[in-house]
Amino acid sequence: MILHQLIDYDVLRVIWWGLLGVLLIAFAMTDGFDMGVGALLPFVGKTDAERRVAINTVGPVWEGNQVWFILGGGSIFAAWPPLYAVSFSGFYLAMFLILAALIVRPVAFKFRSKREDAKWRSRWDWALFAGGAVPALLFGVAVGNVLQGVPFHLTDDLHSIYEGTLYSKLFGLLDPFSLLAGVVSLSMLVMHGGAWLAVKAEGMVQQRARRYGSIAALIAVAGYVLAGLWLAYGIDGYRIVGDFVTDGPSNPLQFDVERTASWLVAYSERPWIAIAPAMGIVGGLLTFLGLRAGREVSTLLISKMTILGVISSVGLTMFPFILPSSSDPRSSLSVWNASSSHLTLFVMLVVTVIFLPLILAYTAWVYKVLWGKVTEADVTDNSHSAY
């Protein structure tokens, strides 16, 4: 027996679907509070010292947190090549804006406090704001578009054609439902950033973070519930019809797909997945209460639970689809028809089993070493070395 055949192909596909979700959730849980702090920066910091406190709460960890973004993108490229090809070409301009914001952010971290000039620092502060708010918003917009279906189709030789003009490939993404999903994403990460600042800062920065973070928590919950109702009654879902195999070659055109009444049919077929949206709603409300009550570490952990519930609810609702096509449902990409080969998935899994625990252990050690609050005295006493 060849070694990779120890795990069935369809099982490997589900494992890698789950691992992709784990990596994206880990990115939102870690780099998410970095983006949230950036989006909160103009509101929690009224003086230069206060803004430097907020910046230095994430300064030592933001680079490490982006590892999860790289791992997520790499896993899409290696484990789900058709998904990478279609999504990155169709969402090219939106991806460019996200990457531009993520590139500006480290530059702002490095250069913001190199000069004493107030205008210089103010410009970089707004760059940090954009570097946090723009990706947080556009990630949600992308999810909203995926839930509605993306206008692409595959030719007979599996070449992807994305319909629409250059203009529509950017501004066409900004439909009402997708903007609502973007608001949910942005407010959820602002909530998470507020919970982080409640743990890492003190004084007025902490108080303002609690206030704005709690408001963001309510907006996130309200937007999430509204999006769920919209998804139930205003947006068609997808389903595979007829006989199909789960361990066959990755060719979407071998499947028959049709639009169905609602994505939420999945909850009648697999009732246990209701735990995900419940975690999102209850977690958001508990985060609001925790921020208002002044609880710190527990509120941050509950905020992470909210992110877990919201993001996992999308994947579990859509399963087995990962990128449905609105213009040609038969071209829709699913767990069963858009993966790499059996051998590739197995080799990647072996590598992941070895290295992912090392990354987790190192990350935990870093957070342990860097734990503790950042104060204005820390910033002023170490003015030349702090961000």
mmCIF file of C-alpha atoms in Angstrom:
data_model
loop_
_atom_site.group_PDB
_atom_site.id
_atom_site.type_symbol
_atom_site.label_atom_id
_atom_site.label_comp_id
_atom_site.label_asym_id
_atom_site.label_seq_id
_atom_site.Cartn_x
_atom_site.Cartn_y
_atom_site.Cartn_z
ATOM 1 C CA MET A 1 0.000 0.000 0.000
ATOM 2 C CA ILE A 2 1.262 3.476 -0.896
ATOM 3 C CA LEU A 3 1.617 5.525 2.308
ATOM 4 C CA HIS A 4 -0.705 8.362 1.334
ATOM 5 C CA GLN A 5 -3.541 5.875 0.771
ATOM 6 C CA LEU A 6 -3.706 5.306 4.530
ATOM 7 C CA ILE A 7 -6.108 8.261 4.594
ATOM 8 C CA ASP A 8 -8.944 8.299 2.080
ATOM 9 C CA TYR A 9 -8.982 11.122 -0.450
ATOM 10 C CA ASP A 10 -12.379 12.440 0.636
ATOM 11 C CA VAL A 11 -11.279 12.441 4.289
ATOM 12 C CA LEU A 12 -8.158 14.427 3.382
ATOM 13 C CA ARG A 13 -10.301 16.929 1.541
ATOM 14 C CA VAL A 14 -12.484 17.488 4.601
ATOM 15 C CA ILE A 15 -9.390 17.734 6.827
ATOM 16 C CA TRP A 16 -7.933 20.449 4.617
ATOM 17 C CA TRP A 17 -11.253 22.261 4.439
ATOM 18 C CA GLY A 18 -11.197 22.284 8.241
ATOM 19 C CA LEU A 19 -7.530 23.327 8.408
ATOM 20 C CA LEU A 20 -8.200 26.234 6.059
ATOM 21 C CA GLY A 21 -10.934 27.369 8.424
ATOM 22 C CA VAL A 22 -8.611 26.982 11.415
ATOM 23 C CA LEU A 23 -5.932 29.134 9.763
ATOM 24 C CA LEU A 24 -8.386 31.878 8.783
ATOM 25 C CA ILE A 25 -9.948 31.897 12.260
ATOM 26 C CA ALA A 26 -6.483 31.998 13.856
ATOM 27 C CA PHE A 27 -5.636 34.989 11.652
ATOM 28 C CA ALA A 28 -8.826 36.789 12.712
ATOM 29 C CA MET A 29 -8.215 35.991 16.390
ATOM 30 C CA THR A 30 -4.635 37.283 16.379
ATOM 31 C CA ASP A 31 -4.067 39.822 13.635
ATOM 32 C CA GLY A 32 -7.725 40.736 14.049
ATOM 33 C CA PHE A 33 -7.080 42.627 17.270
ATOM 34 C CA ASP A 34 -4.122 44.349 15.576
ATOM 35 C CA MET A 35 -6.491 45.625 12.887
ATOM 36 C CA GLY A 36 -9.066 46.481 15.531
ATOM 37 C CA VAL A 37 -6.549 48.547 17.491
ATOM 38 C CA GLY A 38 -5.564 50.350 14.284
ATOM 39 C CA ALA A 39 -9.200 51.140 13.490
ATOM 40 C CA LEU A 40 -9.686 52.397 17.060
ATOM 41 C CA LEU A 41 -6.500 54.468 17.159
ATOM 42 C CA PRO A 42 -8.007 57.910 16.362
ATOM 43 C CA PHE A 43 -10.748 57.341 18.946
ATOM 44 C CA VAL A 44 -8.916 55.862 21.939
ATOM 45 C CA GLY A 45 -5.843 58.090 21.742
ATOM 46 C CA LYS A 46 -6.396 61.833 22.145
ATOM 47 C CA THR A 47 -2.758 62.667 22.834
ATOM 48 C CA ASP A 48 0.455 61.459 21.258
ATOM 49 C CA ALA A 49 1.346 59.483 24.380
ATOM 50 C CA GLU A 50 -2.057 57.760 24.435
ATOM 51 C CA ARG A 51 -1.783 56.803 20.793
ATOM 52 C CA ARG A 52 1.704 55.430 21.390
ATOM 53 C CA VAL A 53 0.346 53.320 24.241
ATOM 54 C CA ALA A 54 -2.273 51.818 21.907
ATOM 55 C CA ILE A 55 0.306 51.204 19.181
ATOM 56 C CA ASN A 56 2.768 49.567 21.567
ATOM 57 C CA THR A 57 0.174 47.100 22.848
ATOM 58 C CA VAL A 58 0.369 45.404 19.431
ATOM 59 C CA GLY A 59 3.839 46.552 18.372
ATOM 60 C CA PRO A 60 5.741 43.475 19.624
ATOM 61 C CA VAL A 61 3.282 40.903 18.225
ATOM 62 C CA TRP A 62 1.736 42.160 14.990
ATOM 63 C CA GLU A 63 4.447 40.680 12.766
ATOM 64 C CA GLY A 64 4.070 37.236 14.315
ATOM 65 C CA ASN A 65 0.298 37.439 14.025
ATOM 66 C CA GLN A 66 0.550 37.847 10.252
ATOM 67 C CA VAL A 67 2.048 34.349 10.043
ATOM 68 C CA TRP A 68 -1.522 33.035 10.060
ATOM 69 C CA PHE A 69 -2.405 35.178 7.041
ATOM 70 C CA ILE A 70 0.574 33.798 5.137
ATOM 71 C CA LEU A 71 -0.276 30.230 6.152
ATOM 72 C CA GLY A 72 -3.897 30.728 5.092
ATOM 73 C CA GLY A 73 -2.921 32.106 1.691
ATOM 74 C CA GLY A 74 -0.336 29.372 1.252
ATOM 75 C CA SER A 75 -2.816 26.635 2.099
ATOM 76 C CA ILE A 76 -5.297 28.017 -0.444
ATOM 77 C CA PHE A 77 -2.560 28.045 -3.087
ATOM 78 C CA ALA A 78 -1.338 24.522 -2.355
ATOM 79 C CA ALA A 79 -4.454 22.659 -1.191
ATOM 80 C CA TRP A 80 -7.151 24.440 -3.244
ATOM 81 C CA PRO A 81 -5.527 25.684 -6.503
ATOM 82 C CA PRO A 82 -8.805 26.376 -8.392
ATOM 83 C CA LEU A 83 -10.054 28.443 -5.437
ATOM 84 C CA TYR A 84 -6.812 30.432 -5.436
ATOM 85 C CA ALA A 85 -6.960 30.993 -9.207
ATOM 86 C CA VAL A 86 -10.598 32.080 -9.393
ATOM 87 C CA SER A 87 -10.795 34.138 -6.205
ATOM 88 C CA PHE A 88 -7.496 35.974 -6.567
ATOM 89 C CA SER A 89 -8.198 36.844 -10.202
ATOM 90 C CA GLY A 90 -11.837 37.828 -9.684
ATOM 91 C CA PHE A 91 -11.158 39.782 -6.484
ATOM 92 C CA TYR A 92 -7.876 41.154 -7.809
ATOM 93 C CA LEU A 93 -8.514 44.864 -7.197
ATOM 94 C CA ALA A 94 -10.023 44.263 -3.763
ATOM 95 C CA MET A 95 -7.057 42.034 -2.883
ATOM 96 C CA PHE A 96 -4.723 44.778 -4.091
ATOM 97 C CA LEU A 97 -6.365 47.278 -1.725
ATOM 98 C CA ILE A 98 -6.094 44.818 1.164
ATOM 99 C CA LEU A 99 -2.437 44.107 0.459
ATOM 100 C CA ALA A 100 -1.692 47.817 0.018
ATOM 101 C CA ALA A 101 -3.243 48.508 3.430
ATOM 102 C CA LEU A 102 -1.313 45.637 5.000
ATOM 103 C CA ILE A 103 1.914 46.943 3.428
ATOM 104 C CA VAL A 104 1.326 50.504 4.645
ATOM 105 C CA ARG A 105 0.719 49.274 8.192
ATOM 106 C CA PRO A 106 4.253 47.969 8.945
ATOM 107 C CA VAL A 107 5.752 51.072 7.357
ATOM 108 C CA ALA A 108 3.618 53.191 9.677
ATOM 109 C CA PHE A 109 4.692 51.128 12.692
ATOM 110 C CA LYS A 110 8.356 51.618 11.857
ATOM 111 C CA PHE A 111 8.365 55.292 10.874
ATOM 112 C CA ARG A 112 5.548 56.838 12.897
ATOM 113 C CA SER A 113 7.620 57.840 15.945
ATOM 114 C CA LYS A 114 10.926 58.528 14.175
ATOM 115 C CA ARG A 115 10.190 62.260 14.083
ATOM 116 C CA GLU A 116 8.737 64.577 16.702
ATOM 117 C CA ASP A 117 6.673 66.507 14.144
ATOM 118 C CA ALA A 118 2.949 66.323 15.030
ATOM 119 C CA LYS A 119 1.777 66.364 11.398
ATOM 120 C CA TRP A 120 4.188 63.573 10.516
ATOM 121 C CA ARG A 121 2.840 61.395 13.322
ATOM 122 C CA SER A 122 -0.787 62.261 12.540
ATOM 123 C CA ARG A 123 -0.397 61.124 8.931
ATOM 124 C CA TRP A 124 1.065 57.796 10.032
ATOM 125 C CA ASP A 125 -1.698 57.406 12.620
ATOM 126 C CA TRP A 126 -4.271 57.661 9.850
ATOM 127 C CA ALA A 127 -2.224 55.180 7.831
ATOM 128 C CA LEU A 128 -2.486 52.764 10.766
ATOM 129 C CA PHE A 129 -6.224 53.433 10.885
ATOM 130 C CA ALA A 130 -6.551 52.577 7.177
ATOM 131 C CA GLY A 131 -4.268 49.565 7.596
ATOM 132 C CA GLY A 132 -6.690 48.205 10.183
ATOM 133 C CA ALA A 133 -10.108 49.321 8.943
ATOM 134 C CA VAL A 134 -9.757 48.678 5.196
ATOM 135 C CA PRO A 135 -8.775 44.976 5.385
ATOM 136 C CA ALA A 136 -11.321 44.339 8.149
ATOM 137 C CA LEU A 137 -14.082 45.822 5.985
ATOM 138 C CA LEU A 138 -13.047 44.195 2.694
ATOM 139 C CA PHE A 139 -12.603 40.719 4.171
ATOM 140 C CA GLY A 140 -16.259 40.868 5.188
ATOM 141 C CA VAL A 141 -17.288 42.237 1.788
ATOM 142 C CA ALA A 142 -15.546 39.266 0.168
ATOM 143 C CA VAL A 143 -17.458 36.825 2.386
ATOM 144 C CA GLY A 144 -20.717 38.553 1.485
ATOM 145 C CA ASN A 145 -19.980 38.116 -2.207
ATOM 146 C CA VAL A 146 -19.060 34.459 -1.763
ATOM 147 C CA LEU A 147 -22.348 33.743 0.022
ATOM 148 C CA GLN A 148 -24.251 35.259 -2.912
ATOM 149 C CA GLY A 149 -22.162 33.522 -5.547
ATOM 150 C CA VAL A 150 -19.392 34.950 -7.666
ATOM 151 C CA PRO A 151 -19.946 35.656 -11.412
ATOM 152 C CA PHE A 152 -17.440 33.296 -13.007
ATOM 153 C CA HIS A 153 -17.611 30.223 -15.188
ATOM 154 C CA LEU A 154 -15.186 27.542 -16.262
ATOM 155 C CA THR A 155 -14.481 26.620 -19.863
ATOM 156 C CA ASP A 156 -14.216 22.996 -20.963
ATOM 157 C CA ASP A 157 -10.458 23.117 -20.322
ATOM 158 C CA LEU A 158 -11.135 24.543 -16.805
ATOM 159 C CA HIS A 159 -9.996 28.056 -17.647
ATOM 160 C CA SER A 160 -11.847 30.477 -15.372
ATOM 161 C CA ILE A 161 -13.661 33.457 -16.880
ATOM 162 C CA TYR A 162 -14.740 36.183 -14.484
ATOM 163 C CA GLU A 163 -17.595 38.234 -15.871
ATOM 164 C CA GLY A 164 -17.770 42.000 -15.625
ATOM 165 C CA THR A 165 -15.707 45.077 -16.393
ATOM 166 C CA LEU A 166 -12.679 46.279 -14.482
ATOM 167 C CA TYR A 167 -14.931 48.798 -12.737
ATOM 168 C CA SER A 168 -17.474 46.186 -11.676
ATOM 169 C CA LYS A 169 -14.762 43.886 -10.355
ATOM 170 C CA LEU A 170 -14.181 46.410 -7.592
ATOM 171 C CA PHE A 171 -17.290 48.524 -7.104
ATOM 172 C CA GLY A 172 -19.560 45.681 -8.173
ATOM 173 C CA LEU A 173 -18.522 43.904 -4.997
ATOM 174 C CA LEU A 174 -20.096 46.649 -2.881
ATOM 175 C CA ASP A 175 -23.711 45.504 -3.001
ATOM 176 C CA PRO A 176 -25.910 46.028 0.092
ATOM 177 C CA PHE A 177 -25.578 42.508 1.526
ATOM 178 C CA SER A 178 -21.815 42.438 1.046
ATOM 179 C CA LEU A 179 -21.476 45.864 2.664
ATOM 180 C CA LEU A 180 -23.493 44.563 5.610
ATOM 181 C CA ALA A 181 -21.100 41.602 5.855
ATOM 182 C CA GLY A 182 -18.240 44.105 5.748
ATOM 183 C CA VAL A 183 -19.773 46.093 8.615
ATOM 184 C CA VAL A 184 -20.103 42.876 10.644
ATOM 185 C CA SER A 185 -16.453 42.043 9.993
ATOM 186 C CA LEU A 186 -15.201 45.541 10.788
ATOM 187 C CA SER A 187 -17.284 45.942 13.956
ATOM 188 C CA MET A 188 -16.320 42.456 15.163
ATOM 189 C CA LEU A 189 -12.609 43.203 14.831
ATOM 190 C CA VAL A 190 -13.053 46.644 16.431
ATOM 191 C CA MET A 191 -14.762 44.834 19.317
ATOM 192 C CA HIS A 192 -11.799 42.444 19.466
ATOM 193 C CA GLY A 193 -9.349 45.350 19.399
ATOM 194 C CA GLY A 194 -11.255 47.000 22.239
ATOM 195 C CA ALA A 195 -11.068 43.787 24.279
ATOM 196 C CA TRP A 196 -7.318 43.608 23.633
ATOM 197 C CA LEU A 197 -6.756 47.209 24.728
ATOM 198 C CA ALA A 198 -8.836 46.556 27.845
ATOM 199 C CA VAL A 199 -6.275 43.896 28.758
ATOM 200 C CA LYS A 200 -3.078 45.641 27.655
ATOM 201 C CA ALA A 201 -3.718 49.339 28.369
ATOM 202 C CA GLU A 202 -4.888 51.345 31.337
ATOM 203 C CA GLY A 203 -6.222 54.811 32.103
ATOM 204 C CA MET A 204 -8.154 56.736 29.464
ATOM 205 C CA VAL A 205 -7.019 54.494 26.613
ATOM 206 C CA GLN A 206 -8.518 51.503 28.374
ATOM 207 C CA GLN A 207 -11.738 53.344 29.245
ATOM 208 C CA ARG A 208 -12.297 54.578 25.701
ATOM 209 C CA ALA A 209 -11.470 51.129 24.298
ATOM 210 C CA ARG A 210 -14.132 49.584 26.511
ATOM 211 C CA ARG A 211 -16.701 52.151 25.437
ATOM 212 C CA TYR A 212 -16.073 51.932 21.696
ATOM 213 C CA GLY A 213 -15.474 48.183 21.810
ATOM 214 C CA SER A 214 -18.817 47.593 23.527
ATOM 215 C CA ILE A 215 -20.619 49.705 20.927
ATOM 216 C CA ALA A 216 -18.888 47.717 18.180
ATOM 217 C CA ALA A 217 -19.984 44.463 19.858
ATOM 218 C CA LEU A 218 -23.641 45.491 19.672
ATOM 219 C CA ILE A 219 -23.271 46.564 16.037
ATOM 220 C CA ALA A 220 -21.588 43.245 15.216
ATOM 221 C CA VAL A 221 -24.360 41.197 16.840
ATOM 222 C CA ALA A 222 -27.148 43.261 15.249
ATOM 223 C CA GLY A 223 -25.482 43.123 11.828
ATOM 224 C CA TYR A 224 -24.838 39.392 12.140
ATOM 225 C CA VAL A 225 -28.479 38.663 13.030
ATOM 226 C CA LEU A 226 -29.701 40.888 10.179
ATOM 227 C CA ALA A 227 -27.334 39.164 7.741
ATOM 228 C CA GLY A 228 -28.630 35.773 8.903
ATOM 229 C CA LEU A 229 -32.243 36.806 8.281
ATOM 230 C CA TRP A 230 -31.287 38.243 4.898
ATOM 231 C CA LEU A 231 -29.491 35.011 4.044
ATOM 232 C CA ALA A 232 -32.541 32.990 5.078
ATOM 233 C CA TYR A 233 -35.171 34.920 3.152
ATOM 234 C CA GLY A 234 -33.411 36.950 0.479
ATOM 235 C CA ILE A 235 -30.505 34.945 -0.925
ATOM 236 C CA ASP A 236 -30.580 31.618 -2.731
ATOM 237 C CA GLY A 237 -28.252 28.840 -1.703
ATOM 238 C CA TYR A 238 -26.633 26.049 -3.712
ATOM 239 C CA ARG A 239 -26.765 22.273 -3.656
ATOM 240 C CA ILE A 240 -25.249 19.401 -5.593
ATOM 241 C CA VAL A 241 -27.879 17.336 -7.402
ATOM 242 C CA GLY A 242 -27.745 13.806 -8.686
ATOM 243 C CA ASP A 243 -25.109 11.216 -7.982
ATOM 244 C CA PHE A 244 -21.590 12.433 -7.273
ATOM 245 C CA VAL A 245 -18.367 11.048 -5.873
ATOM 246 C CA THR A 246 -16.370 12.627 -3.082
ATOM 247 C CA ASP A 247 -13.019 11.044 -3.920
ATOM 248 C CA GLY A 248 -12.881 11.654 -7.653
ATOM 249 C CA PRO A 249 -10.657 13.993 -9.681
ATOM 250 C CA SER A 250 -10.868 17.737 -9.096
ATOM 251 C CA ASN A 251 -13.087 18.743 -11.982
ATOM 252 C CA PRO A 252 -16.034 21.002 -11.044
ATOM 253 C CA LEU A 253 -17.712 20.404 -14.404
ATOM 254 C CA GLN A 254 -18.390 16.787 -13.442
ATOM 255 C CA PHE A 255 -20.926 17.965 -10.855
ATOM 256 C CA ASP A 256 -24.471 19.202 -11.376
ATOM 257 C CA VAL A 257 -25.311 22.164 -9.139
ATOM 258 C CA GLU A 258 -28.506 24.163 -8.809
ATOM 259 C CA ARG A 259 -29.702 27.165 -6.851
ATOM 260 C CA THR A 260 -31.922 26.233 -3.943
ATOM 261 C CA ALA A 261 -34.281 28.038 -1.599
ATOM 262 C CA SER A 262 -31.818 29.052 1.101
ATOM 263 C CA TRP A 263 -28.379 28.333 2.492
ATOM 264 C CA LEU A 264 -30.061 27.753 5.836
ATOM 265 C CA VAL A 265 -31.422 24.416 4.631
ATOM 266 C CA ALA A 266 -28.098 23.159 5.996
ATOM 267 C CA TYR A 267 -29.427 23.669 9.539
ATOM 268 C CA SER A 268 -32.277 21.227 8.981
ATOM 269 C CA GLU A 269 -29.892 18.682 7.477
ATOM 270 C CA ARG A 270 -27.161 19.135 10.118
ATOM 271 C CA PRO A 271 -28.807 20.714 13.190
ATOM 272 C CA TRP A 272 -25.607 20.512 15.239
ATOM 273 C CA ILE A 273 -24.017 23.328 13.217
ATOM 274 C CA ALA A 274 -26.393 25.785 14.924
ATOM 275 C CA ILE A 275 -23.809 25.937 17.715
ATOM 276 C CA ALA A 276 -21.663 28.204 15.501
ATOM 277 C CA PRO A 277 -24.098 31.130 15.067
ATOM 278 C CA ALA A 278 -25.153 30.691 18.699
ATOM 279 C CA MET A 279 -21.517 31.168 19.733
ATOM 280 C CA GLY A 280 -21.312 34.263 17.534
ATOM 281 C CA ILE A 281 -24.420 35.913 18.967
ATOM 282 C CA VAL A 282 -23.965 34.916 22.618
ATOM 283 C CA GLY A 283 -20.243 35.669 22.453
ATOM 284 C CA GLY A 284 -20.862 39.152 21.082
ATOM 285 C CA LEU A 285 -23.385 39.930 23.819
ATOM 286 C CA LEU A 286 -21.091 38.568 26.539
ATOM 287 C CA THR A 287 -18.219 40.624 25.142
ATOM 288 C CA PHE A 288 -20.419 43.730 25.388
ATOM 289 C CA LEU A 289 -21.237 42.921 29.009
ATOM 290 C CA GLY A 290 -17.616 42.099 29.834
ATOM 291 C CA LEU A 291 -16.325 45.354 28.394
ATOM 292 C CA ARG A 292 -18.962 47.339 30.248
ATOM 293 C CA ALA A 293 -18.220 45.506 33.505
ATOM 294 C CA GLY A 294 -14.463 46.011 33.230
ATOM 295 C CA ARG A 295 -13.523 42.336 32.967
ATOM 296 C CA GLU A 296 -10.309 41.842 31.034
ATOM 297 C CA VAL A 297 -8.858 38.425 30.139
ATOM 298 C CA SER A 298 -12.207 36.613 30.181
ATOM 299 C CA THR A 299 -13.684 39.249 27.859
ATOM 300 C CA LEU A 300 -10.809 38.838 25.411
ATOM 301 C CA LEU A 301 -11.325 35.063 25.371
ATOM 302 C CA ILE A 302 -15.065 35.480 24.814
ATOM 303 C CA SER A 303 -14.320 37.913 21.993
ATOM 304 C CA LYS A 304 -12.227 35.177 20.379
ATOM 305 C CA MET A 305 -15.163 32.794 20.809
ATOM 306 C CA THR A 306 -17.348 35.285 18.942
ATOM 307 C CA ILE A 307 -14.922 35.290 16.025
ATOM 308 C CA LEU A 308 -14.821 31.492 16.056
ATOM 309 C CA GLY A 309 -18.608 31.294 15.936
ATOM 310 C CA VAL A 310 -19.129 33.903 13.216
ATOM 311 C CA ILE A 311 -16.468 32.640 10.805
ATOM 312 C CA SER A 312 -17.161 28.940 11.327
ATOM 313 C CA SER A 313 -20.882 29.539 10.771
ATOM 314 C CA VAL A 314 -20.111 30.700 7.224
ATOM 315 C CA GLY A 315 -18.063 27.612 6.374
ATOM 316 C CA LEU A 316 -20.484 25.169 8.011
ATOM 317 C CA THR A 317 -23.492 26.778 6.324
ATOM 318 C CA MET A 318 -21.909 26.607 2.869
ATOM 319 C CA PHE A 319 -20.377 23.127 3.153
ATOM 320 C CA PRO A 320 -19.395 21.523 0.836
ATOM 321 C CA PHE A 321 -19.195 24.682 -1.321
ATOM 322 C CA ILE A 322 -16.207 26.984 -1.019
ATOM 323 C CA LEU A 323 -16.808 29.318 -3.998
ATOM 324 C CA PRO A 324 -20.211 29.059 -5.712
ATOM 325 C CA SER A 325 -20.769 30.560 -9.141
ATOM 326 C CA SER A 326 -23.765 32.821 -9.661
ATOM 327 C CA SER A 327 -23.500 32.882 -13.460
ATOM 328 C CA ASP A 328 -22.919 29.142 -13.954
ATOM 329 C CA PRO A 329 -23.742 27.052 -10.866
ATOM 330 C CA ARG A 330 -22.170 24.004 -12.503
ATOM 331 C CA SER A 331 -18.769 25.746 -12.274
ATOM 332 C CA SER A 332 -19.079 26.138 -8.486
ATOM 333 C CA LEU A 333 -16.068 25.010 -6.498
ATOM 334 C CA SER A 334 -16.625 22.612 -3.635
ATOM 335 C CA VAL A 335 -14.646 20.510 -1.188
ATOM 336 C CA TRP A 336 -15.101 17.516 -3.495
ATOM 337 C CA ASN A 337 -13.934 19.036 -6.771
ATOM 338 C CA ALA A 338 -11.393 21.819 -6.146
ATOM 339 C CA SER A 339 -8.541 20.272 -4.168
ATOM 340 C CA SER A 340 -5.015 19.234 -5.000
ATOM 341 C CA SER A 341 -4.151 15.595 -5.557
ATOM 342 C CA HIS A 342 -4.414 12.860 -2.934
ATOM 343 C CA LEU A 343 -0.622 12.703 -2.552
ATOM 344 C CA THR A 344 -0.228 16.489 -2.277
ATOM 345 C CA LEU A 345 -2.819 16.775 0.479
ATOM 346 C CA PHE A 346 -1.211 13.908 2.395
ATOM 347 C CA VAL A 347 2.309 15.361 2.208
ATOM 348 C CA MET A 348 0.989 18.772 3.267
ATOM 349 C CA LEU A 349 -0.819 17.183 6.197
ATOM 350 C CA VAL A 350 2.364 15.465 7.398
ATOM 351 C CA VAL A 351 4.250 18.775 7.232
ATOM 352 C CA THR A 352 1.403 20.549 9.053
ATOM 353 C CA VAL A 353 1.302 17.965 11.833
ATOM 354 C CA ILE A 354 5.021 18.550 12.422
ATOM 355 C CA PHE A 355 5.232 22.328 12.173
ATOM 356 C CA LEU A 356 1.848 23.675 13.318
ATOM 357 C CA PRO A 357 2.394 22.600 16.959
ATOM 358 C CA LEU A 358 5.809 24.294 16.860
ATOM 359 C CA ILE A 359 4.212 27.537 15.643
ATOM 360 C CA LEU A 360 1.544 27.326 18.346
ATOM 361 C CA ALA A 361 4.127 26.641 21.065
ATOM 362 C CA TYR A 362 6.357 29.506 19.945
ATOM 363 C CA THR A 363 3.389 31.887 19.702
ATOM 364 C CA ALA A 364 2.240 30.960 23.198
ATOM 365 C CA TRP A 365 5.761 31.528 24.545
ATOM 366 C CA VAL A 366 5.986 34.944 22.889
ATOM 367 C CA TYR A 367 2.685 36.077 24.389
ATOM 368 C CA LYS A 368 3.764 34.813 27.803
ATOM 369 C CA VAL A 369 7.033 36.747 27.641
ATOM 370 C CA LEU A 370 5.373 39.929 26.408
ATOM 371 C CA TRP A 371 2.381 39.760 28.756
ATOM 372 C CA GLY A 372 1.610 42.795 30.871
ATOM 373 C CA LYS A 373 0.202 46.277 30.471
ATOM 374 C CA VAL A 374 1.680 49.115 28.447
ATOM 375 C CA THR A 375 1.660 52.445 30.279
ATOM 376 C CA GLU A 376 2.460 56.006 29.280
ATOM 377 C CA ALA A 377 5.527 55.788 31.503
ATOM 378 C CA ASP A 378 6.773 52.807 29.507
ATOM 379 C CA VAL A 379 6.472 54.807 26.307
ATOM 380 C CA THR A 380 8.031 58.031 27.579
ATOM 381 C CA ASP A 381 10.887 56.297 29.421
ATOM 382 C CA ASN A 382 11.730 54.277 26.314
ATOM 383 C CA SER A 383 10.875 56.929 23.766
ATOM 384 C CA HIS A 384 13.645 55.994 21.312
ATOM 385 C CA SER A 385 12.969 52.254 21.300
ATOM 386 C CA ALA A 386 9.154 52.158 21.583
ATOM 387 C CA TYR A 387 6.925 52.505 18.558
#
